[in-house]
Coordinates of C-alpha atoms in Angstrom, one line a residue:
X1 CA 10.1 4.7 -0.4
X2 CA 9.6 7.4 -3.0
X3 CA 10.3 10.2 -0.6
X4 CA 13.9 9.0 -0.2
X5 CA 14.5 10.6 -3.6
X6 CA 14.1 14.0 -1.9
X7 CA 17.3 13.5 -0.1
X8 CA 19.4 12.4 -3.0
X9 CA 21.9 14.9 -4.5
X10 CA 20.9 16.7 -7.6
X11 CA 23.4 18.5 -9.8
X12 CA 20.9 20.9 -11.3
X13 CA 18.8 21.8 -8.2
X14 CA 19.8 22.2 -4.6
X15 CA 18.2 20.3 -1.8
X16 CA 16.1 23.3 -0.6
X17 CA 14.6 23.8 -4.0
X18 CA 13.7 20.2 -4.5
X19 CA 12.0 19.3 -1.2
X20 CA 12.0 21.9 1.6
X21 CA 10.5 24.6 -0.6
X22 CA 7.2 22.7 -0.5
X23 CA 4.6 23.9 1.9
X24 CA 4.5 21.8 5.0
X25 CA 0.9 20.6 4.4
X26 CA 1.9 19.4 0.9
X27 CA 4.9 17.6 2.3
X28 CA 2.6 15.8 4.8
X29 CA 0.2 14.9 2.1
X30 CA 3.0 13.4 -0.1
X31 CA 4.3 11.5 2.9
X32 CA 0.9 10.1 3.7
X33 CA 0.3 9.0 0.1
X34 CA 3.7 7.4 -0.2
X35 CA 3.2 5.5 3.1
X36 CA -0.2 4.1 1.8
X37 CA 1.2 3.2 -1.6
X38 CA 4.2 1.5 -0.1
X39 CA 1.9 -0.5 2.2
X40 CA -0.3 -1.6 -0.6
X41 CA 2.6 -2.3 -3.0
X42 CA 4.4 -4.4 -0.4
X43 CA 1.3 -6.5 0.1
X44 CA 0.7 -6.9 -3.6
X45 CA 4.2 -8.2 -4.1
X46 CA 3.4 -11.2 -1.9
X47 CA 0.5 -12.2 -4.2
X48 CA 0.9 -15.4 -6.2
X49 CA -0.9 -15.9 -9.5
X50 CA -1.4 -19.6 -9.9
X51 CA -1.8 -21.0 -13.5
X52 CA -4.1 -23.9 -14.2
X53 CA -4.5 -26.2 -17.2
X54 CA -7.6 -28.3 -17.4
X55 CA -8.3 -27.6 -13.8
X56 CA -4.8 -28.7 -12.5
X57 CA -2.2 -26.4 -11.1
X58 CA 0.7 -26.2 -13.5
X59 CA 3.8 -24.0 -13.4
X60 CA 5.0 -23.1 -17.0
X61 CA 6.1 -20.1 -18.9
X62 CA 2.9 -18.1 -18.0
X63 CA 3.5 -18.7 -14.3
X64 CA 7.1 -17.4 -14.7
X65 CA 5.8 -14.4 -16.6
X66 CA 3.3 -13.4 -14.0
X67 CA 5.2 -14.2 -10.8
X68 CA 9.0 -14.0 -11.5
X69 CA 10.0 -11.9 -14.5
X70 CA 7.3 -10.0 -16.5
X71 CA 9.9 -8.4 -18.7
X72 CA 13.7 -8.2 -19.2
X73 CA 14.0 -5.0 -17.2
X74 CA 12.0 -5.7 -14.0
X75 CA 11.2 -8.5 -11.7
X76 CA 7.6 -9.1 -10.5
X77 CA 7.9 -7.0 -7.4
X78 CA 9.1 -3.9 -9.3
X79 CA 6.6 -4.5 -12.1
X80 CA 3.5 -4.8 -9.9
X81 CA 4.7 -1.9 -7.7
X82 CA 4.6 0.4 -10.7
X83 CA 1.3 -1.0 -12.0
X84 CA -0.4 -0.5 -8.6
X85 CA 0.9 3.0 -8.2
X86 CA -0.3 4.0 -11.6
X87 CA -3.6 2.3 -11.1
X88 CA -4.3 4.0 -7.8
X89 CA -3.0 7.5 -8.7
X90 CA -4.4 7.7 -12.2
X91 CA -7.3 5.2 -12.0
X92 CA -6.0 3.2 -15.0
X93 CA -3.1 1.1 -16.0
X94 CA -2.4 -0.4 -19.4
X95 CA -0.1 -3.4 -19.9
X96 CA 1.3 -4.1 -23.4
X97 CA 2.6 -7.4 -24.7
X98 CA 5.5 -6.6 -27.0
X99 CA 5.4 -10.0 -28.7
X100 CA 8.4 -11.5 -26.8
X101 CA 6.4 -12.9 -23.9
X102 CA 7.1 -9.7 -22.0
X103 CA 4.6 -7.3 -20.3
X104 CA 5.4 -3.6 -20.0
X105 CA 3.5 -0.8 -18.3
X106 CA 2.4 2.0 -20.7
X107 CA 3.4 5.4 -19.4
X108 CA 1.2 7.3 -21.8
X109 CA -0.9 6.6 -24.9
X110 CA -3.6 8.0 -27.2
X111 CA -7.1 6.4 -27.3
X112 CA -9.5 6.1 -30.1
X113 CA -12.7 5.5 -28.3
X114 CA -15.3 3.1 -29.7
X115 CA -18.9 3.1 -28.7
X116 CA -19.5 -0.7 -28.7
X117 CA -16.2 -2.4 -29.7
X118 CA -13.1 -2.1 -27.6
X119 CA -11.0 1.1 -27.8
X120 CA -7.9 1.4 -30.0
X121 CA -4.6 2.4 -28.4
X122 CA -1.9 4.2 -30.4
X123 CA 1.4 5.9 -29.7
X124 CA 2.0 3.9 -26.6
X125 CA 5.0 5.3 -24.7
X126 CA 7.0 3.1 -22.4
X127 CA 9.4 4.9 -20.0
X128 CA 13.0 4.1 -20.4
X129 CA 13.3 3.0 -16.8
X130 CA 10.9 0.2 -17.6
X131 CA 12.6 -1.2 -20.7
X132 CA 16.0 -2.5 -21.5
X133 CA 17.9 -1.0 -24.5
X134 CA 17.2 -2.8 -27.8
X135 CA 14.7 -5.2 -26.1
X136 CA 11.9 -3.7 -28.2
X137 CA 12.6 -2.9 -31.8
X138 CA 10.6 0.2 -32.1
X139 CA 11.1 3.9 -32.6
X140 CA 13.1 5.5 -29.7
X141 CA 12.2 9.1 -28.9
X142 CA 15.4 10.8 -27.4
X143 CA 13.4 13.6 -25.9
X144 CA 11.1 11.4 -23.9
X145 CA 13.9 8.9 -23.1
X146 CA 11.7 5.9 -23.8
X147 CA 10.1 3.8 -26.5
X148 CA 7.0 4.6 -28.6
X149 CA 5.0 1.7 -29.9
X150 CA 2.9 3.0 -32.8
X151 CA 0.3 0.2 -32.6
X152 CA -2.6 0.1 -33.2
X153 CA -3.5 -2.1 -30.2
X154 CA -7.0 -3.3 -29.8
X155 CA -8.4 -3.3 -26.2
X156 CA -9.1 -7.0 -26.4
X157 CA -5.4 -7.7 -27.1
X158 CA -3.9 -5.8 -24.2
X159 CA -4.4 -5.7 -20.4
X160 CA -6.4 -2.7 -19.4
X161 CA -7.0 -2.2 -15.6
X162 CA -9.7 0.3 -14.7
X163 CA -10.8 1.5 -11.2
X164 CA -14.4 2.5 -11.4
X165 CA -13.9 5.2 -8.8
X166 CA -13.0 8.9 -8.7
X167 CA -9.3 9.6 -8.8
X168 CA -8.1 9.1 -5.3
X169 CA -5.2 11.5 -5.8
X170 CA -7.6 14.3 -6.9
X171 CA -9.9 13.7 -3.9
X172 CA -6.9 13.8 -1.5
X173 CA -5.7 17.0 -3.2
X174 CA -9.1 18.7 -2.7
X175 CA -9.2 17.6 0.9
X176 CA -5.7 18.9 1.7
X177 CA -6.4 22.2 0.0
X178 CA -9.2 23.0 2.3
X179 CA -7.6 21.3 5.3
X180 CA -4.2 23.0 4.9
X181 CA -5.6 26.3 6.3
X182 CA -6.3 24.6 9.6
X183 CA -2.8 23.2 9.7
X184 CA -1.1 26.5 8.9
X185 CA -3.3 28.3 11.5
X186 CA -2.4 25.8 14.1
X187 CA 1.3 26.1 13.4
X188 CA 1.2 29.9 13.5
X189 CA -0.8 29.7 16.8
X190 CA 1.8 27.4 18.3
X191 CA 4.6 29.8 17.2
X192 CA 2.8 32.8 18.7
X193 CA 2.2 31.0 22.0
X194 CA 5.8 30.1 22.4
X195 CA 7.3 33.3 21.1
X196 CA 9.2 35.5 23.6
X197 CA 7.5 38.9 24.1
X198 CA 9.0 41.6 26.3
X199 CA 8.7 45.3 26.9
X200 CA 11.5 47.6 27.9
X201 CA 10.4 50.7 29.8
X202 CA 12.6 53.6 30.8
X203 CA 13.7 57.1 30.1
X204 CA 14.3 57.2 26.4
X205 CA 15.4 60.6 25.0
X206 CA 14.3 60.3 21.4
X207 CA 11.6 61.8 19.2
X208 CA 8.3 59.9 19.1
X209 CA 7.6 59.3 15.5
X210 CA 7.3 56.2 13.4
X211 CA 10.8 56.3 12.0
X212 CA 12.6 56.7 15.3
X213 CA 10.2 54.2 17.2
X214 CA 10.8 51.6 14.5
X215 CA 14.6 52.2 14.7
X216 CA 14.6 51.9 18.5
X217 CA 12.5 48.7 18.4
X218 CA 14.8 47.2 15.8
X219 CA 17.9 48.1 17.8
X220 CA 16.5 46.7 21.0
X221 CA 15.4 43.5 19.3
X222 CA 18.9 43.0 17.9
X223 CA 20.4 43.4 21.4
X224 CA 17.9 41.0 23.0
X225 CA 18.1 38.3 20.3
X226 CA 21.3 36.6 21.5
X227 CA 19.8 36.5 25.0
X228 CA 16.6 34.7 23.8
X229 CA 18.2 32.2 21.5
X230 CA 17.5 28.7 22.7
X231 CA 20.8 27.3 21.4
X232 CA 22.9 29.6 23.6
X233 CA 24.4 28.1 26.7
X234 CA 23.9 31.4 28.4
X235 CA 23.3 35.1 27.7
X236 CA 23.6 38.5 29.2
X237 CA 21.9 41.9 28.5
X238 CA 23.0 45.3 29.8
X239 CA 20.0 46.8 31.6
X240 CA 20.7 50.4 32.5
X241 CA 19.4 52.3 35.5
X242 CA 15.7 53.1 35.4
X243 CA 15.1 50.6 32.7
X244 CA 12.6 47.8 33.3
X245 CA 12.3 44.6 31.4
X246 CA 8.8 43.0 31.6
X247 CA 8.1 39.5 30.2
X248 CA 4.7 39.1 28.5
X249 CA 5.4 35.6 27.2
X250 CA 3.0 32.8 27.7
X251 CA 4.0 31.1 31.0
X252 CA 1.7 28.1 30.4
X253 CA 2.8 24.7 29.0
X254 CA 2.5 24.9 25.3
X255 CA 2.9 21.8 23.2
X256 CA 2.2 21.0 19.6
X257 CA -0.6 18.4 20.3
X258 CA -3.2 20.4 18.3
X259 CA -0.9 20.6 15.3
X260 CA 0.0 16.9 15.6
X261 CA -3.7 16.0 15.7
X262 CA -4.4 18.0 12.6
X263 CA -1.4 16.4 10.8
X264 CA -2.6 13.0 11.9
X265 CA -5.9 13.9 10.3
X266 CA -4.2 14.1 6.9
X267 CA -2.7 10.6 7.4
X268 CA -6.1 9.2 8.6
X269 CA -8.1 10.7 5.7
X270 CA -5.5 9.5 3.2
X271 CA -5.6 6.0 4.7
X272 CA -9.4 6.0 4.4
X273 CA -9.2 7.0 0.8
X274 CA -7.0 3.9 0.1
X275 CA -9.2 1.7 2.4
X276 CA -6.4 1.1 4.9
X277 CA -7.1 0.9 8.6
X278 CA -5.6 3.9 10.3
X279 CA -3.9 1.6 12.9
X280 CA -1.6 0.2 10.2
X281 CA -0.5 3.7 9.2
X282 CA 0.0 4.8 12.8
X283 CA 1.9 1.6 13.7
X284 CA -0.6 0.4 16.3
X285 CA 0.0 -3.1 17.5
X286 CA -3.3 -3.5 19.3
X287 CA -5.7 -5.6 17.2
X288 CA -3.2 -5.8 14.3
X289 CA -4.5 -9.2 13.2
X290 CA -8.0 -7.8 12.7
X291 CA -6.7 -4.7 11.0
X292 CA -4.7 -6.8 8.5
X293 CA -7.9 -8.8 7.8
X294 CA -9.7 -5.6 7.0
X295 CA -6.8 -4.4 4.9
X296 CA -6.8 -7.5 2.9
X297 CA -10.6 -7.5 2.5
X298 CA -11.1 -3.9 1.4
X299 CA -7.7 -2.7 0.0
X300 CA -5.9 -5.8 -1.4
X301 CA -8.4 -8.4 -2.5
X302 CA -10.4 -6.0 -4.8
X303 CA -7.2 -5.0 -6.6
X304 CA -6.0 -8.6 -6.9
X305 CA -9.4 -9.7 -8.2
X306 CA -9.4 -6.9 -10.7
X307 CA -6.0 -8.1 -12.1
X308 CA -7.0 -11.7 -12.0
X309 CA -10.2 -11.1 -13.9
X310 CA -8.5 -9.1 -16.6
X311 CA -5.8 -11.7 -17.1
X312 CA -8.5 -14.4 -17.4
X313 CA -10.6 -12.4 -19.7
X314 CA -7.7 -11.5 -22.1
X315 CA -5.5 -14.6 -22.0
X316 CA -8.3 -17.3 -22.2
X317 CA -11.4 -17.5 -24.4
X318 CA -14.7 -18.8 -23.0
X319 CA -14.2 -22.4 -24.0
X320 CA -10.7 -22.6 -22.5
X321 CA -11.8 -21.0 -19.3
X322 CA -14.8 -23.4 -18.9
X323 CA -12.4 -26.3 -19.5
X324 CA -10.3 -25.3 -16.5
X325 CA -7.6 -23.1 -18.1
X326 CA -7.4 -20.1 -15.9
X327 CA -5.4 -18.0 -13.4
X328 CA -6.2 -17.9 -9.7
X329 CA -4.6 -15.7 -7.1
X330 CA -3.3 -16.7 -3.7
X331 CA -2.9 -14.0 -0.9
X332 CA -2.0 -16.3 1.9
X333 CA 1.6 -15.1 2.0
X334 CA 0.6 -11.6 2.9
X335 CA -0.4 -12.5 6.4
X336 CA 2.1 -14.4 8.5
X337 CA 1.0 -17.8 9.9
X338 CA 1.5 -18.9 13.5
X339 CA 1.7 -22.7 13.2
X340 CA 0.5 -23.2 16.8
X341 CA -2.7 -21.2 16.0
X342 CA -3.6 -23.1 12.9
X343 CA -2.5 -26.6 13.8
X344 CA -6.0 -27.6 15.0
X345 CA -7.6 -26.2 11.9
X346 CA -5.2 -28.1 9.6
X347 CA -5.9 -31.3 11.5
X348 CA -9.6 -30.8 11.1
X349 CA -9.4 -30.0 7.4
X350 CA -7.2 -33.0 6.9
X351 CA -9.6 -35.3 8.8
X352 CA -12.6 -34.4 6.7
X353 CA -10.7 -34.9 3.4
X354 CA -10.7 -31.1 2.6
X355 CA -6.9 -31.0 2.3
X356 CA -4.1 -33.5 1.6
X357 CA -0.7 -33.4 3.3
X358 CA 0.8 -31.6 0.3
X359 CA -2.1 -29.1 0.2
X360 CA -1.4 -28.1 3.8
X361 CA 2.3 -27.7 3.2
X362 CA 1.7 -25.6 0.2
X363 CA -0.6 -23.3 2.1
X364 CA 2.1 -23.0 4.8
X365 CA 4.7 -22.1 2.2
X366 CA 6.6 -25.4 2.8
X367 CA 8.2 -27.6 0.2
X368 CA 5.8 -30.4 -1.1
X369 CA 6.6 -34.0 -0.2
X370 CA 5.5 -34.9 -3.7
X371 CA 4.8 -38.6 -2.9
X372 CA 1.8 -40.6 -3.9
X373 CA 0.6 -40.9 -0.3
X374 CA 1.0 -37.2 0.4
X375 CA -1.4 -36.4 -2.4
X376 CA -4.1 -38.7 -1.1
X377 CA -7.1 -37.5 0.9
X378 CA -8.1 -39.2 4.1
X379 CA -11.2 -39.1 6.3
X380 CA -11.7 -40.4 9.8
X381 CA -14.3 -43.0 10.7
X382 CA -16.2 -40.5 12.8
X383 CA -18.2 -39.3 9.9
X384 CA -21.0 -41.1 8.0
X385 CA -23.8 -40.1 5.7
X386 CA -27.0 -38.9 7.3
X387 CA -29.1 -41.3 5.3
X388 CA -27.3 -44.3 6.8
X389 CA -27.8 -43.2 10.4
X390 CA -31.0 -45.3 10.8
X391 CA -29.2 -48.4 9.6
X392 CA -26.5 -47.9 12.1
X393 CA -28.8 -47.7 15.1
X394 CA -29.0 -51.5 15.4
X395 CA -25.2 -51.6 15.3
X396 CA -25.0 -49.1 18.1
X397 CA -27.6 -51.0 20.2
X398 CA -25.7 -54.2 19.6
X399 CA -22.6 -52.6 20.9
X400 CA -24.4 -51.6 24.1
X401 CA -25.8 -55.2 24.6
X402 CA -22.3 -56.6 24.1
X403 CA -21.0 -54.2 26.7
X404 CA -23.7 -55.4 29.2
X405 CA -23.0 -59.0 28.5
X406 CA -19.3 -58.5 29.0
X407 CA -20.0 -56.9 32.4
X408 CA -22.2 -59.8 33.5
X409 CA -19.6 -62.3 32.5
X410 CA -16.9 -60.5 34.6
X411 CA -19.2 -60.3 37.6
X412 CA -20.0 -64.0 37.5

């Protein structure tokens, strides 16, 4: 997870300056966003992009590019994780084909907008972490530690993913900005309720002015501090004659439930922004199957469909697509299958010739039998065309007569 980088050593900055200097509400926001992004990215990594030629599933170089190794630096899981993060946080992700059957995610670029025709992209910067040295023969900018592709790149020649929504990150920032005051107030209220507050009364021979009163309070607080520290196994305080120590601390049971509820509110609103059921973020096991279905329907499937549509629109022309050359996505691996729960459904689909034996094994993630009989489709004799039902009535009646005749023969 991205937040783990907060705990790595840094030679230039100490740990406090890097992470714990953040306001608590900002840290909660960052944690909530990272959790949502990780959940979506992990699910997207299980998506399979199936390639078809003339309507038949075929695994070739395009399948390898989309599912195994998009470029020489990253595997498919790393690549799509970066793509999804950039798409969700910045509302746009641009993928560049460098001409070697490799796709790279553009870190930044300049756009020459066109009113009717597609936009023109120039000065495309690919971050050094996403590209192997010398894998692209272009100008290397030592200051940016990456590669700049001068272009120009026409929009119809590159993969451009756009979310037609407001920037999620900006919306979450605006929400946390207004919400953070409640969190801070709740934390301060919890501290006040649990703070030790005492008065010491007695005969004090000192002048009553601000300087001496402040000095006396400071001295008394310093003397009482070791006695109040929670980490101490024990403590003692010298209380002189005619001195009285009165405790005004809150004697009730004070917990941080209100503060936790407010912090949970940040996670819940962040999950809503990413269309994730709050139960998945909270780790609830009740109704997890239904929550995963909602997660797939509202968070994952729209992103997968967006990527699939863009691939089809840019990699195939109209004629090729209508002839069955296309890309389809498969999200079955995201949700675990319980064979005992789907056995009856598989049997039914096999019986009505909807799936073959190899089709079922492929859905279940098993190796194909890849025999002629395993690719055939079977149907039981329990089904017939509705138009032929009248013709079969005589057959059914004949069967009943035969049964009666058999009974009479046995009785005689």
